[in-house]
mmCIF file of C-alpha atoms and ligand atoms in Angstrom:
data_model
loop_
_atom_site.group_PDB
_atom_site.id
_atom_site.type_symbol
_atom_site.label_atom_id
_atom_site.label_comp_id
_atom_site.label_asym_id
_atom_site.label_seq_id
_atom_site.Cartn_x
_atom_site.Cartn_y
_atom_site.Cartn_z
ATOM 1 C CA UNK O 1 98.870 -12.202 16.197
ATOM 2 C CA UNK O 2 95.714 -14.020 15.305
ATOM 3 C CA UNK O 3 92.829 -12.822 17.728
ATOM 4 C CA UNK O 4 90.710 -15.693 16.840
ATOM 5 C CA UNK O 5 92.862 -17.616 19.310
ATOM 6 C CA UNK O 6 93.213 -15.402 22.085
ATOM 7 C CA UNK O 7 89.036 -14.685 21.812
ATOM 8 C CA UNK O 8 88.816 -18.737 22.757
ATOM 9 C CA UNK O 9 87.516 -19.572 26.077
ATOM 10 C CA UNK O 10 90.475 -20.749 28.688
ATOM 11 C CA UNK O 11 88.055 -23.487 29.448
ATOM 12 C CA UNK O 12 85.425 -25.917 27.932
ATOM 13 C CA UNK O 13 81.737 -24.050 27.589
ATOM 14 C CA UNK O 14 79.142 -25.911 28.567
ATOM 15 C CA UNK O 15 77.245 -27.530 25.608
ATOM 16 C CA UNK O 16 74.861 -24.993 24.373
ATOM 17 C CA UNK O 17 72.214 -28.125 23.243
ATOM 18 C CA UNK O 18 71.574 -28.658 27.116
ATOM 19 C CA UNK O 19 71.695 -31.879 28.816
ATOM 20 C CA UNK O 20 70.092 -34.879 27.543
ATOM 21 C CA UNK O 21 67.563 -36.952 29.700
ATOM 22 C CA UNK O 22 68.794 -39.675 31.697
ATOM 23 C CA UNK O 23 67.701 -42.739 31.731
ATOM 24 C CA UNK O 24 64.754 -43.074 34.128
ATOM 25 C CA UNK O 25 65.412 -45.739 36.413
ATOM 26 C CA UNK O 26 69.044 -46.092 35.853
ATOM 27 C CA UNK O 27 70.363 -48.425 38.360
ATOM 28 C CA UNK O 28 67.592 -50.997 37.742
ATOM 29 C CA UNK O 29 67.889 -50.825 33.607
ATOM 30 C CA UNK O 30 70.059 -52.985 32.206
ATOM 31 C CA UNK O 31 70.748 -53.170 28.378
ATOM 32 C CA UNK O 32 68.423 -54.530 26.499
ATOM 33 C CA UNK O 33 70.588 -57.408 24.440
ATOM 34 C CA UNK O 34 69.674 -60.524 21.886
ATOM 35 C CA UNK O 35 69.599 -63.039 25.224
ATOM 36 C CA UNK O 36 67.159 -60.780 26.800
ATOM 37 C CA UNK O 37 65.066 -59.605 24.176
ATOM 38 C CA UNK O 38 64.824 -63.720 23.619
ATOM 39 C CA UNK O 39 63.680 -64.188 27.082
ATOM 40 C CA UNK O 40 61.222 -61.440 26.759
ATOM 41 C CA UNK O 41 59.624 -63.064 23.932
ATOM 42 C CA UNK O 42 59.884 -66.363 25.941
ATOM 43 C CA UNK O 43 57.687 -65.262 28.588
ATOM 44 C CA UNK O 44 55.761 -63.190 26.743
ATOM 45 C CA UNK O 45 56.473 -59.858 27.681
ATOM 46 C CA UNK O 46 55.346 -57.389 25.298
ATOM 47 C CA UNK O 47 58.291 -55.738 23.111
ATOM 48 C CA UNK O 48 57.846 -51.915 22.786
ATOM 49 C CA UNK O 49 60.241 -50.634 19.727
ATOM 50 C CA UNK O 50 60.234 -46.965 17.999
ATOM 51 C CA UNK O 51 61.541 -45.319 15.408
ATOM 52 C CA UNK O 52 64.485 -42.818 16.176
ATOM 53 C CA UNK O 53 66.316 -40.508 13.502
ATOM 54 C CA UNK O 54 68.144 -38.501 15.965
ATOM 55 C CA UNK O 55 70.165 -38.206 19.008
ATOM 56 C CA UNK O 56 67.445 -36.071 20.924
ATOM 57 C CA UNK O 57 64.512 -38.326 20.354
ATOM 58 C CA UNK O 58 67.020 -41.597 20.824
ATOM 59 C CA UNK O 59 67.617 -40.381 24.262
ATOM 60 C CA UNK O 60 64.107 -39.575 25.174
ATOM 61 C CA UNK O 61 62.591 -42.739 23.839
ATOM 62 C CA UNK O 62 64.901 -44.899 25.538
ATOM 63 C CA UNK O 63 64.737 -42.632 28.746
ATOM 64 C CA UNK O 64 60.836 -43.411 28.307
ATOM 65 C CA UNK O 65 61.681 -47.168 28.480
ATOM 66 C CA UNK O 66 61.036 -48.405 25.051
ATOM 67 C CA UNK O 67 62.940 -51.320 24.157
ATOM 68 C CA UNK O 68 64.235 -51.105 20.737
ATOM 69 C CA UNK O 69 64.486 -48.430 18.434
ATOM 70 C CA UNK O 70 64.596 -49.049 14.339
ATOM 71 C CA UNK O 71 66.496 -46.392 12.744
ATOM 72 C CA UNK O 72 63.915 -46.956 9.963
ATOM 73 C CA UNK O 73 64.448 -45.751 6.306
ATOM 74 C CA UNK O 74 60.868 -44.257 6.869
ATOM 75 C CA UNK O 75 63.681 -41.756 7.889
ATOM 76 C CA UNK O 76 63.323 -40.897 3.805
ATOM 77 C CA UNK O 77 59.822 -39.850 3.881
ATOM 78 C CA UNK O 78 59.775 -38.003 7.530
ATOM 79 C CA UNK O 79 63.591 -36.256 7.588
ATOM 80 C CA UNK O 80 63.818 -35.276 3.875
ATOM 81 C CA UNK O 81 60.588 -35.363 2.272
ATOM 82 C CA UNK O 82 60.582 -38.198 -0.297
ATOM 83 C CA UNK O 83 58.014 -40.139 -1.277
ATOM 84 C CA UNK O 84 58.844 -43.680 -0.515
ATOM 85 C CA UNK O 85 62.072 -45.159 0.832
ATOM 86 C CA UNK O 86 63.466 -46.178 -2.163
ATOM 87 C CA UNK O 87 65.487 -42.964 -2.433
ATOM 88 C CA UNK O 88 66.954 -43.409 0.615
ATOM 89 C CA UNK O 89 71.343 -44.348 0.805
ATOM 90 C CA UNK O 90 73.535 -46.097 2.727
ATOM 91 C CA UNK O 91 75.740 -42.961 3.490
ATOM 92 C CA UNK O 92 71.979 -41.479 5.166
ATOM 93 C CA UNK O 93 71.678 -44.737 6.787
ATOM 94 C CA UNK O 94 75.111 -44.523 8.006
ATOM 95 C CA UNK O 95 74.279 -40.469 9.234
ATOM 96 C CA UNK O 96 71.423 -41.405 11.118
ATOM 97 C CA UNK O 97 72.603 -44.462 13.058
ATOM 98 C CA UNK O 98 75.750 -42.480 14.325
ATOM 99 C CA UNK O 99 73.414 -40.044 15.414
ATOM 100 C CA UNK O 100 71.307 -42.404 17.209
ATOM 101 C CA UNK O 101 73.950 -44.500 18.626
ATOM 102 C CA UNK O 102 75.936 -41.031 20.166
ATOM 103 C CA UNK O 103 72.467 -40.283 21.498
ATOM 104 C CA UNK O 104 72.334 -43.464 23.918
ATOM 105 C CA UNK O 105 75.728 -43.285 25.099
ATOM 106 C CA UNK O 106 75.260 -39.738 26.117
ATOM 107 C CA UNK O 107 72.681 -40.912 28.096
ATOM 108 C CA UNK O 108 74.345 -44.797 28.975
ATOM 109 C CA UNK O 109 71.189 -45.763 26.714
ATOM 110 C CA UNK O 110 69.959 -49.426 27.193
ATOM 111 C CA UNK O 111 68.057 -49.954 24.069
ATOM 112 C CA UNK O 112 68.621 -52.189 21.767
ATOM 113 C CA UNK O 113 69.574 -50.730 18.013
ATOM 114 C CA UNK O 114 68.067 -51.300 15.195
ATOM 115 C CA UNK O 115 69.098 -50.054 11.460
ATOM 116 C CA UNK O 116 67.389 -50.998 8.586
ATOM 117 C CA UNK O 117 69.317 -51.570 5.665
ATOM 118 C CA UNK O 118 68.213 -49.401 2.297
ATOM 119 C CA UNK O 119 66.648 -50.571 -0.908
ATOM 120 C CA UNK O 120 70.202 -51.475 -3.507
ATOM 121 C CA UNK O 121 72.618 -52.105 -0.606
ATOM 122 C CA UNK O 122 71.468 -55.965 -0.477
ATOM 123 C CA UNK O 123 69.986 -57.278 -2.718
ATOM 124 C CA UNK O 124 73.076 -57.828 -5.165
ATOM 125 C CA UNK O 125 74.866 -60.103 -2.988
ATOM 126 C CA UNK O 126 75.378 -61.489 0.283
ATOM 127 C CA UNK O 127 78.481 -59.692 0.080
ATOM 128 C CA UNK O 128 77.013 -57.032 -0.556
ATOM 129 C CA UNK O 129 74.776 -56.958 2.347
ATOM 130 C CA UNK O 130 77.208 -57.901 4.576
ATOM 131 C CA UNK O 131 79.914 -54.966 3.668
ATOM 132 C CA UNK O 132 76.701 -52.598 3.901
ATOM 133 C CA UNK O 133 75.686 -54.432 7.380
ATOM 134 C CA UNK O 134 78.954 -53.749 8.423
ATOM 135 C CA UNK O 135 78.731 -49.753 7.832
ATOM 136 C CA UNK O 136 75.384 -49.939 9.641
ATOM 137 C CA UNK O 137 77.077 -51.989 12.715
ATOM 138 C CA UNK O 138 80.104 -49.808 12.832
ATOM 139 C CA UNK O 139 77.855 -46.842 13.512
ATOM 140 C CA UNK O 140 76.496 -48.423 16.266
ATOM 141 C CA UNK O 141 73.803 -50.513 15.328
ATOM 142 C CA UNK O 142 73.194 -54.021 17.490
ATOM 143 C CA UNK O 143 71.105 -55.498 14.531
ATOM 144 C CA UNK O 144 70.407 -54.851 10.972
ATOM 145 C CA UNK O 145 67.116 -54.702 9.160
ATOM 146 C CA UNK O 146 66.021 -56.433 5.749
ATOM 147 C CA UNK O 147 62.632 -56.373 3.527
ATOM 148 C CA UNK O 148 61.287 -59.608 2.241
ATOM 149 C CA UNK O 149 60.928 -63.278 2.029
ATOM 150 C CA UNK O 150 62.517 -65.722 -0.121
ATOM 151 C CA UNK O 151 65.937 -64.995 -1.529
ATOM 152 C CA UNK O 152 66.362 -63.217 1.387
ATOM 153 C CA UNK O 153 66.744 -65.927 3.521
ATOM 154 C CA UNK O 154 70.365 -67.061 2.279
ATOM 155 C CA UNK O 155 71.690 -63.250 2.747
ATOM 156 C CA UNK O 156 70.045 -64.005 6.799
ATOM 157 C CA UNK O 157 71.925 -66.784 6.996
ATOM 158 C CA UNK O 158 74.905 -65.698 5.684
ATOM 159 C CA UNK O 159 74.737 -62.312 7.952
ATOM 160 C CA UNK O 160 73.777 -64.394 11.128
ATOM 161 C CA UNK O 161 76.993 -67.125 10.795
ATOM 162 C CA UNK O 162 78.825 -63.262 10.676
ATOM 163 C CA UNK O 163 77.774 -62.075 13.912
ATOM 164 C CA UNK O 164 75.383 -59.411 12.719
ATOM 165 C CA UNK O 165 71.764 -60.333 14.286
ATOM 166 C CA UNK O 166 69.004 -59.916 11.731
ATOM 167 C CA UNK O 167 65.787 -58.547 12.316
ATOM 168 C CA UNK O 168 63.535 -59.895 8.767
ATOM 169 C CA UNK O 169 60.582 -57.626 7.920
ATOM 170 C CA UNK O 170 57.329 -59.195 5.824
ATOM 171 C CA UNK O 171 53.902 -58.370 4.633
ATOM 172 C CA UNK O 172 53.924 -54.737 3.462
ATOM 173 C CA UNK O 173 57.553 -53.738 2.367
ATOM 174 C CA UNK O 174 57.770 -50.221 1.776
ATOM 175 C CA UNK O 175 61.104 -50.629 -0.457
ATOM 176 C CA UNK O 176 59.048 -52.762 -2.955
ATOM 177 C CA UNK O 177 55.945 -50.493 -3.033
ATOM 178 C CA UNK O 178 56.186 -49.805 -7.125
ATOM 179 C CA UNK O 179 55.671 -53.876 -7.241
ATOM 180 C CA UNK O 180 53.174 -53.864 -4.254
ATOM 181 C CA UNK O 181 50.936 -51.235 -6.288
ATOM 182 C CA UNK O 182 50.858 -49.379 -3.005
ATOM 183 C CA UNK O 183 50.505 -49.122 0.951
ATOM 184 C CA UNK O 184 48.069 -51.540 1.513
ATOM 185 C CA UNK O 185 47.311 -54.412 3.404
ATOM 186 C CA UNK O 186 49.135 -57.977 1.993
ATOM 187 C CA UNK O 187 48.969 -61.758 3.099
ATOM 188 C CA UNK O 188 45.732 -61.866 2.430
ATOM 189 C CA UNK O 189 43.727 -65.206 0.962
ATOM 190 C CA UNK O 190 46.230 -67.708 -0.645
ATOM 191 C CA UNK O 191 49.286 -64.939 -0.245
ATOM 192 C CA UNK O 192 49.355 -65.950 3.325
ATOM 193 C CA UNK O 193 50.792 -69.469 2.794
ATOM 194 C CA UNK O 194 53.425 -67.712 0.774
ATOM 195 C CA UNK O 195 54.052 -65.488 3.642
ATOM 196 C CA UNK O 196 53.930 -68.070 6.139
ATOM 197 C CA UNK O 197 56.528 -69.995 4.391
ATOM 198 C CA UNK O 198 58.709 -66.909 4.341
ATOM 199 C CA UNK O 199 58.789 -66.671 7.824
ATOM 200 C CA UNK O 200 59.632 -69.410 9.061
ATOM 201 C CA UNK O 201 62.525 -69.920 6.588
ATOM 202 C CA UNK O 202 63.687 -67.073 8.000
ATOM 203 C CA UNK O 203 63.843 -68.172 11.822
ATOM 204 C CA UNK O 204 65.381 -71.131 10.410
ATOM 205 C CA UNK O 205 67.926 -68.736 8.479
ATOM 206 C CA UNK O 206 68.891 -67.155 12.100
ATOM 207 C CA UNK O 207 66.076 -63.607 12.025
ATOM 208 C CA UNK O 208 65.527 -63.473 16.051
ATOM 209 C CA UNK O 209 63.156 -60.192 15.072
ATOM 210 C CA UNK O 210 60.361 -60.298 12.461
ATOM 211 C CA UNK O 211 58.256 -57.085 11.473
ATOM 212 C CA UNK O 212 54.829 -57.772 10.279
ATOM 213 C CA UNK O 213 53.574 -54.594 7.904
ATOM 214 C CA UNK O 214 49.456 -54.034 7.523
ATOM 215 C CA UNK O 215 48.819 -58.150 7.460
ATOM 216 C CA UNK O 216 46.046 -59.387 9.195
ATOM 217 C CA UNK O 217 45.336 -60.164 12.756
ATOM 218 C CA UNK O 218 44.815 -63.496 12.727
ATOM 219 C CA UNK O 219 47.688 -64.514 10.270
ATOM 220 C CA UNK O 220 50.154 -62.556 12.417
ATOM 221 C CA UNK O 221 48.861 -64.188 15.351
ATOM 222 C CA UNK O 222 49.486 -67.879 14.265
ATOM 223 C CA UNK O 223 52.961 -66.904 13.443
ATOM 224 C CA UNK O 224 53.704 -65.519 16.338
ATOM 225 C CA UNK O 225 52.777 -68.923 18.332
ATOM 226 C CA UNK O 226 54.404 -70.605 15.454
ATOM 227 C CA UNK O 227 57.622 -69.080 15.599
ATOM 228 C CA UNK O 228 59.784 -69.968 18.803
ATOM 229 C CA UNK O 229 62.715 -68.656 17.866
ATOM 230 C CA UNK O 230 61.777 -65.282 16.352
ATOM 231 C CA UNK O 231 60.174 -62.430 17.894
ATOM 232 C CA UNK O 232 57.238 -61.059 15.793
ATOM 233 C CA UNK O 233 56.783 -57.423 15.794
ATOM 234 C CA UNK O 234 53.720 -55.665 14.521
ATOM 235 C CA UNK O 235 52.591 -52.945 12.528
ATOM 236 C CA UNK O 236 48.918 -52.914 11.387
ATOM 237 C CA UNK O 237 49.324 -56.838 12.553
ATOM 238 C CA UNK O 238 47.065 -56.521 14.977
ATOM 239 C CA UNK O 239 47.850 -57.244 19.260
ATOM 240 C CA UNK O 240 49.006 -60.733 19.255
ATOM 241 C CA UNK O 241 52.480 -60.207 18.129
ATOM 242 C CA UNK O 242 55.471 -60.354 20.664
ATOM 243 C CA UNK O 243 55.718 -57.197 20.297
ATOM 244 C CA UNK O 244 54.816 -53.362 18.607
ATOM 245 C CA UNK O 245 56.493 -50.721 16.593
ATOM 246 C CA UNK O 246 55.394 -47.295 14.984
ATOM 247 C CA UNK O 247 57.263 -44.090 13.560
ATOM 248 C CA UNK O 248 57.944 -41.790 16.422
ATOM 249 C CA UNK O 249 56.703 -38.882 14.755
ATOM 250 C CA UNK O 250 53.429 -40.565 13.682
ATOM 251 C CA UNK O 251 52.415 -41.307 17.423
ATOM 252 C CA UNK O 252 53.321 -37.814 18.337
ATOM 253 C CA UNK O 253 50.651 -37.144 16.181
ATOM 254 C CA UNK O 254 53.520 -35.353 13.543
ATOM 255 C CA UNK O 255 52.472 -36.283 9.878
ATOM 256 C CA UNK O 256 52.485 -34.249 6.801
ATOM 257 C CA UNK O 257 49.887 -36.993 4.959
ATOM 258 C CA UNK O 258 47.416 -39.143 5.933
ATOM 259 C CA UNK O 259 47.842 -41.162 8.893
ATOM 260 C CA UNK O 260 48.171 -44.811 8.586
ATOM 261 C CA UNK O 261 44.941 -46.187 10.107
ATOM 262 C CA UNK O 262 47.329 -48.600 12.394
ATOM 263 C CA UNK O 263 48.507 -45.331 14.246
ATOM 264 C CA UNK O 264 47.393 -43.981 17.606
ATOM 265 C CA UNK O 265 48.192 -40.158 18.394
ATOM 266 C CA UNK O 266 49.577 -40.816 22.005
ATOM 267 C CA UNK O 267 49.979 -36.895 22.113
ATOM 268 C CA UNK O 268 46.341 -36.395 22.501
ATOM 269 C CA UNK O 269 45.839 -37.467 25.729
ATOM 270 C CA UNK O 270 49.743 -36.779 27.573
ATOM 271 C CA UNK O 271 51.184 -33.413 28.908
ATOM 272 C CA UNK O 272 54.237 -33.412 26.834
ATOM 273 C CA UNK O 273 56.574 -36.271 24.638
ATOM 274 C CA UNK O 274 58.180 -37.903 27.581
ATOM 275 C CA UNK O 275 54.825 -38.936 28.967
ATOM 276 C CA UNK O 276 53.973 -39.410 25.823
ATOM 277 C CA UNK O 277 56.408 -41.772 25.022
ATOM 278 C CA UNK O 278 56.174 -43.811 28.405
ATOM 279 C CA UNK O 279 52.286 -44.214 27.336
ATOM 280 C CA UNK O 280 53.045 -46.314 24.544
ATOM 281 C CA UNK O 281 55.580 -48.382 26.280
ATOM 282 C CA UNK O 282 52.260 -49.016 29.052
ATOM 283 C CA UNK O 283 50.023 -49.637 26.640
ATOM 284 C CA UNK O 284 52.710 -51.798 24.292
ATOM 285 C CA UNK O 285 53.029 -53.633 27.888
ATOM 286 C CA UNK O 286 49.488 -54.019 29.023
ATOM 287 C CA UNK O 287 48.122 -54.555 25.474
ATOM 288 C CA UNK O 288 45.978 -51.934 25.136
ATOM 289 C CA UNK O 289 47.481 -50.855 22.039
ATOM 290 C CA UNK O 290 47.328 -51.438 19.431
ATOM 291 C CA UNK O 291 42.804 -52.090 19.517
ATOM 292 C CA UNK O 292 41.417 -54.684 16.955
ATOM 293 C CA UNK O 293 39.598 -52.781 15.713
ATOM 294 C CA UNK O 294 40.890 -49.338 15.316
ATOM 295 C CA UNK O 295 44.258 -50.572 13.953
ATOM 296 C CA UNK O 296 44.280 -53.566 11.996
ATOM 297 C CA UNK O 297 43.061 -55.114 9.475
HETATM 298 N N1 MHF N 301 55.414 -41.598 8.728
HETATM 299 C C1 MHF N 301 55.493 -42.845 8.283
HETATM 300 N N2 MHF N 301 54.799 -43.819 8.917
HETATM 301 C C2 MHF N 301 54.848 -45.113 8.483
HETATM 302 O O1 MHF N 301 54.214 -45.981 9.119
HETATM 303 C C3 MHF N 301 55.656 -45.418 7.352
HETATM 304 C C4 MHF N 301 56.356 -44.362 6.728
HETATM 305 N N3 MHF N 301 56.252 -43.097 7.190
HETATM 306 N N4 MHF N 301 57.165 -44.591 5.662
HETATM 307 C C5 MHF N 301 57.463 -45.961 5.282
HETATM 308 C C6 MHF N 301 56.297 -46.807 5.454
HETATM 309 C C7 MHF N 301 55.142 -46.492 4.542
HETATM 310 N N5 MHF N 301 54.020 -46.882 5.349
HETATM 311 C C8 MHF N 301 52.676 -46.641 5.048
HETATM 312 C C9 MHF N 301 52.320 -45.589 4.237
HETATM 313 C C10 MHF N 301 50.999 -45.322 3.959
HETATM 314 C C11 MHF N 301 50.015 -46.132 4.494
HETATM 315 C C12 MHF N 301 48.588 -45.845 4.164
HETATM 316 O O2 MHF N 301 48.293 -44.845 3.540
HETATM 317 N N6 MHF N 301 47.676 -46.694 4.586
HETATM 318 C C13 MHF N 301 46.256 -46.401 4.442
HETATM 319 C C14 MHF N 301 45.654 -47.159 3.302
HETATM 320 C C15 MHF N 301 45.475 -48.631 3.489
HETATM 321 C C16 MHF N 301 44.914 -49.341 2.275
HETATM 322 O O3 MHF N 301 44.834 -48.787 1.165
HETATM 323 O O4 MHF N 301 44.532 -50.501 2.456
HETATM 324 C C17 MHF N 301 45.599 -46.655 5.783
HETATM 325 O O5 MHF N 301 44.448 -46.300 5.952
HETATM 326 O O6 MHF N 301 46.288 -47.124 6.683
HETATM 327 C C18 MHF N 301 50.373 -47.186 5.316
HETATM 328 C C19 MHF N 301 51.710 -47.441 5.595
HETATM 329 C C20 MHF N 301 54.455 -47.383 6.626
HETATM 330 N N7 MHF N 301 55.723 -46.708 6.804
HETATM 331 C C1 KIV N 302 57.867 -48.920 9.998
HETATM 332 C C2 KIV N 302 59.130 -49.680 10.278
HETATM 333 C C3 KIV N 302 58.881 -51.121 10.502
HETATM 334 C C4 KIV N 302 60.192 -49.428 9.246
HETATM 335 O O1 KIV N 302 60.662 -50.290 8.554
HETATM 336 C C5 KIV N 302 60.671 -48.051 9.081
HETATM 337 O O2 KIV N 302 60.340 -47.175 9.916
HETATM 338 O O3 KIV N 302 61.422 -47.817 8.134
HETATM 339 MG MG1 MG N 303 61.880 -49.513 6.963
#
């Protein structure tokens, strides 16, 4: 009849993608969750997080060690070549964090799962952001992601008495860029009050995490002794937050434009992306990176 059928293996081949890494220590490794990550802020142990848009680079990045990984919406400007993140949908969102997610239990990941959610899915409603969290969550996410200050701290709230842990993001936020006037530094002079204010409405709206975009040093460092309750995690913030985060492909040295000054190629001096990738967990760790004054502002 049909030889389509009878040309099918008897048995299962072996996946032609190869075998993903496992985890590097896996016995000692346990999963990185919100009562940890708390404690790691709590004795101030440096928090390493990455971008990850894909299953391969999920597993190797959490294989490296790296605490959390966003799946950022940067996703927009790396994986399909626009030029900001305001283009960037749910649905993709959704895409990517399956990915992700199917990527760490390949491997029995332990990192901790960040998704951010896109420009238009929440600022309508706290409904709204919560049927969009919920999307994000069901595709594996352990925490969602949200730009601003302000009005955003009801929608926190409102996700957090849900169940859905809330990491808040402030300073530069890429999803407003057309009303920033571009990618540059914010929370400067009298703006930092404003900012200030943001933040710790926030923490007192439920955000455990808070990214700090291209603000400077010393405002993101009296936040982060300010803030208890809330994890601050820098980019272009300078070393004094709890902890660090930078697109993957940026500190592999993979970038199409100009590098943000607050990047460091970690390629340059490593034999290959796993040591690569354990280098900027060590240096996230010992505080070595990110330097004063190389990467901040
Ligand atoms: N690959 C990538 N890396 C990122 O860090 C990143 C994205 N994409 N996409 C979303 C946002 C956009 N970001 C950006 C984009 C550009 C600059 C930039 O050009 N900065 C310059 C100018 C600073 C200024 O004018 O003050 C710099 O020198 O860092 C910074 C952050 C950060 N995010
Ligand atoms: C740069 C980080 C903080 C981010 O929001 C992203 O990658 O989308
Ligand atoms: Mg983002």
């Amino acid at each position: 009849m049909s030889n389509i059928t009878t040309s099918q293996p008897e048995t299962t081949p072996a996946s032609p993608y190869g075998t993903l890494p496992p985890a590097s220590t896996p016995a000692s490794r346990k999963p990185v969750s919100l009562p940890r990550l708390a404690d790691m802020h709590a004795r101030g142990e440096k928090i390493s997080m990455l971008t990850a848009y894909d299953a391969t680079f999920a597993a190797m990045a959490d294989a490296a060690g790296v605490d959390c990984l966003l799946v950022g919406d940067s996703l927009g400007m790396v994986c399909q070549g626009l030029n900001s993140t305001v283009g960037v949908s749910l649905e993709t969102m959704r895409y990517h964090t399956d990915s992700v997610s199917r990527g760490l239990r390949r491997v029995q990941g332990t990192a901790w799962l960040i998704a951010d959610l896109p420009f238009g899915s929440y600022q309508e409603s706290r409904e709204q952001a919560l049927r969009s969290a919920t999307v994000l969550m069901q595709a594996g996410a352990h925490m969602v992601k949200l730009e601003g200050g302000g009005w955003t701290t009801e929608t926190v709230r409102f996700l957090v008495e849900r169940g859905i842990p809330v990491c808040a993001h402030l300073g530069l936020t890429p999803q407003t860029v057309h009303a920033l006037g571009g990618y540059r530094v914010q929370g400067k002079g009298d703006a930092g009050a404003l900012l200030k204010q943001h933040a710790h409405a926030l923490q007192d709206a439920g955000a455990t995490m808070l990214v700090l975009e291209m603000v400077p040093a010393a405002l993101a460092a009296e936040l982060t002794a300010e803030l208890k309750h809330c994890a601050t995690i820098g980019i272009g913030a300078g070393k004094a937050t709890a902890g660090q985060v930078l697109v993957l492909h940026d500190m592999l040295g993979i970038n199409l434009g100009k590098m943000p000054k607050f990047v460091r190629n970690f390629m340059a001096d490593a034999p290959g992306v796993l040591p690569a990738l354990k280098a900027y967990v060590q240096a996230v760790k010992d505080g070595s990176f990110p330097d004063d004054q190389l990467h901040a502002w």
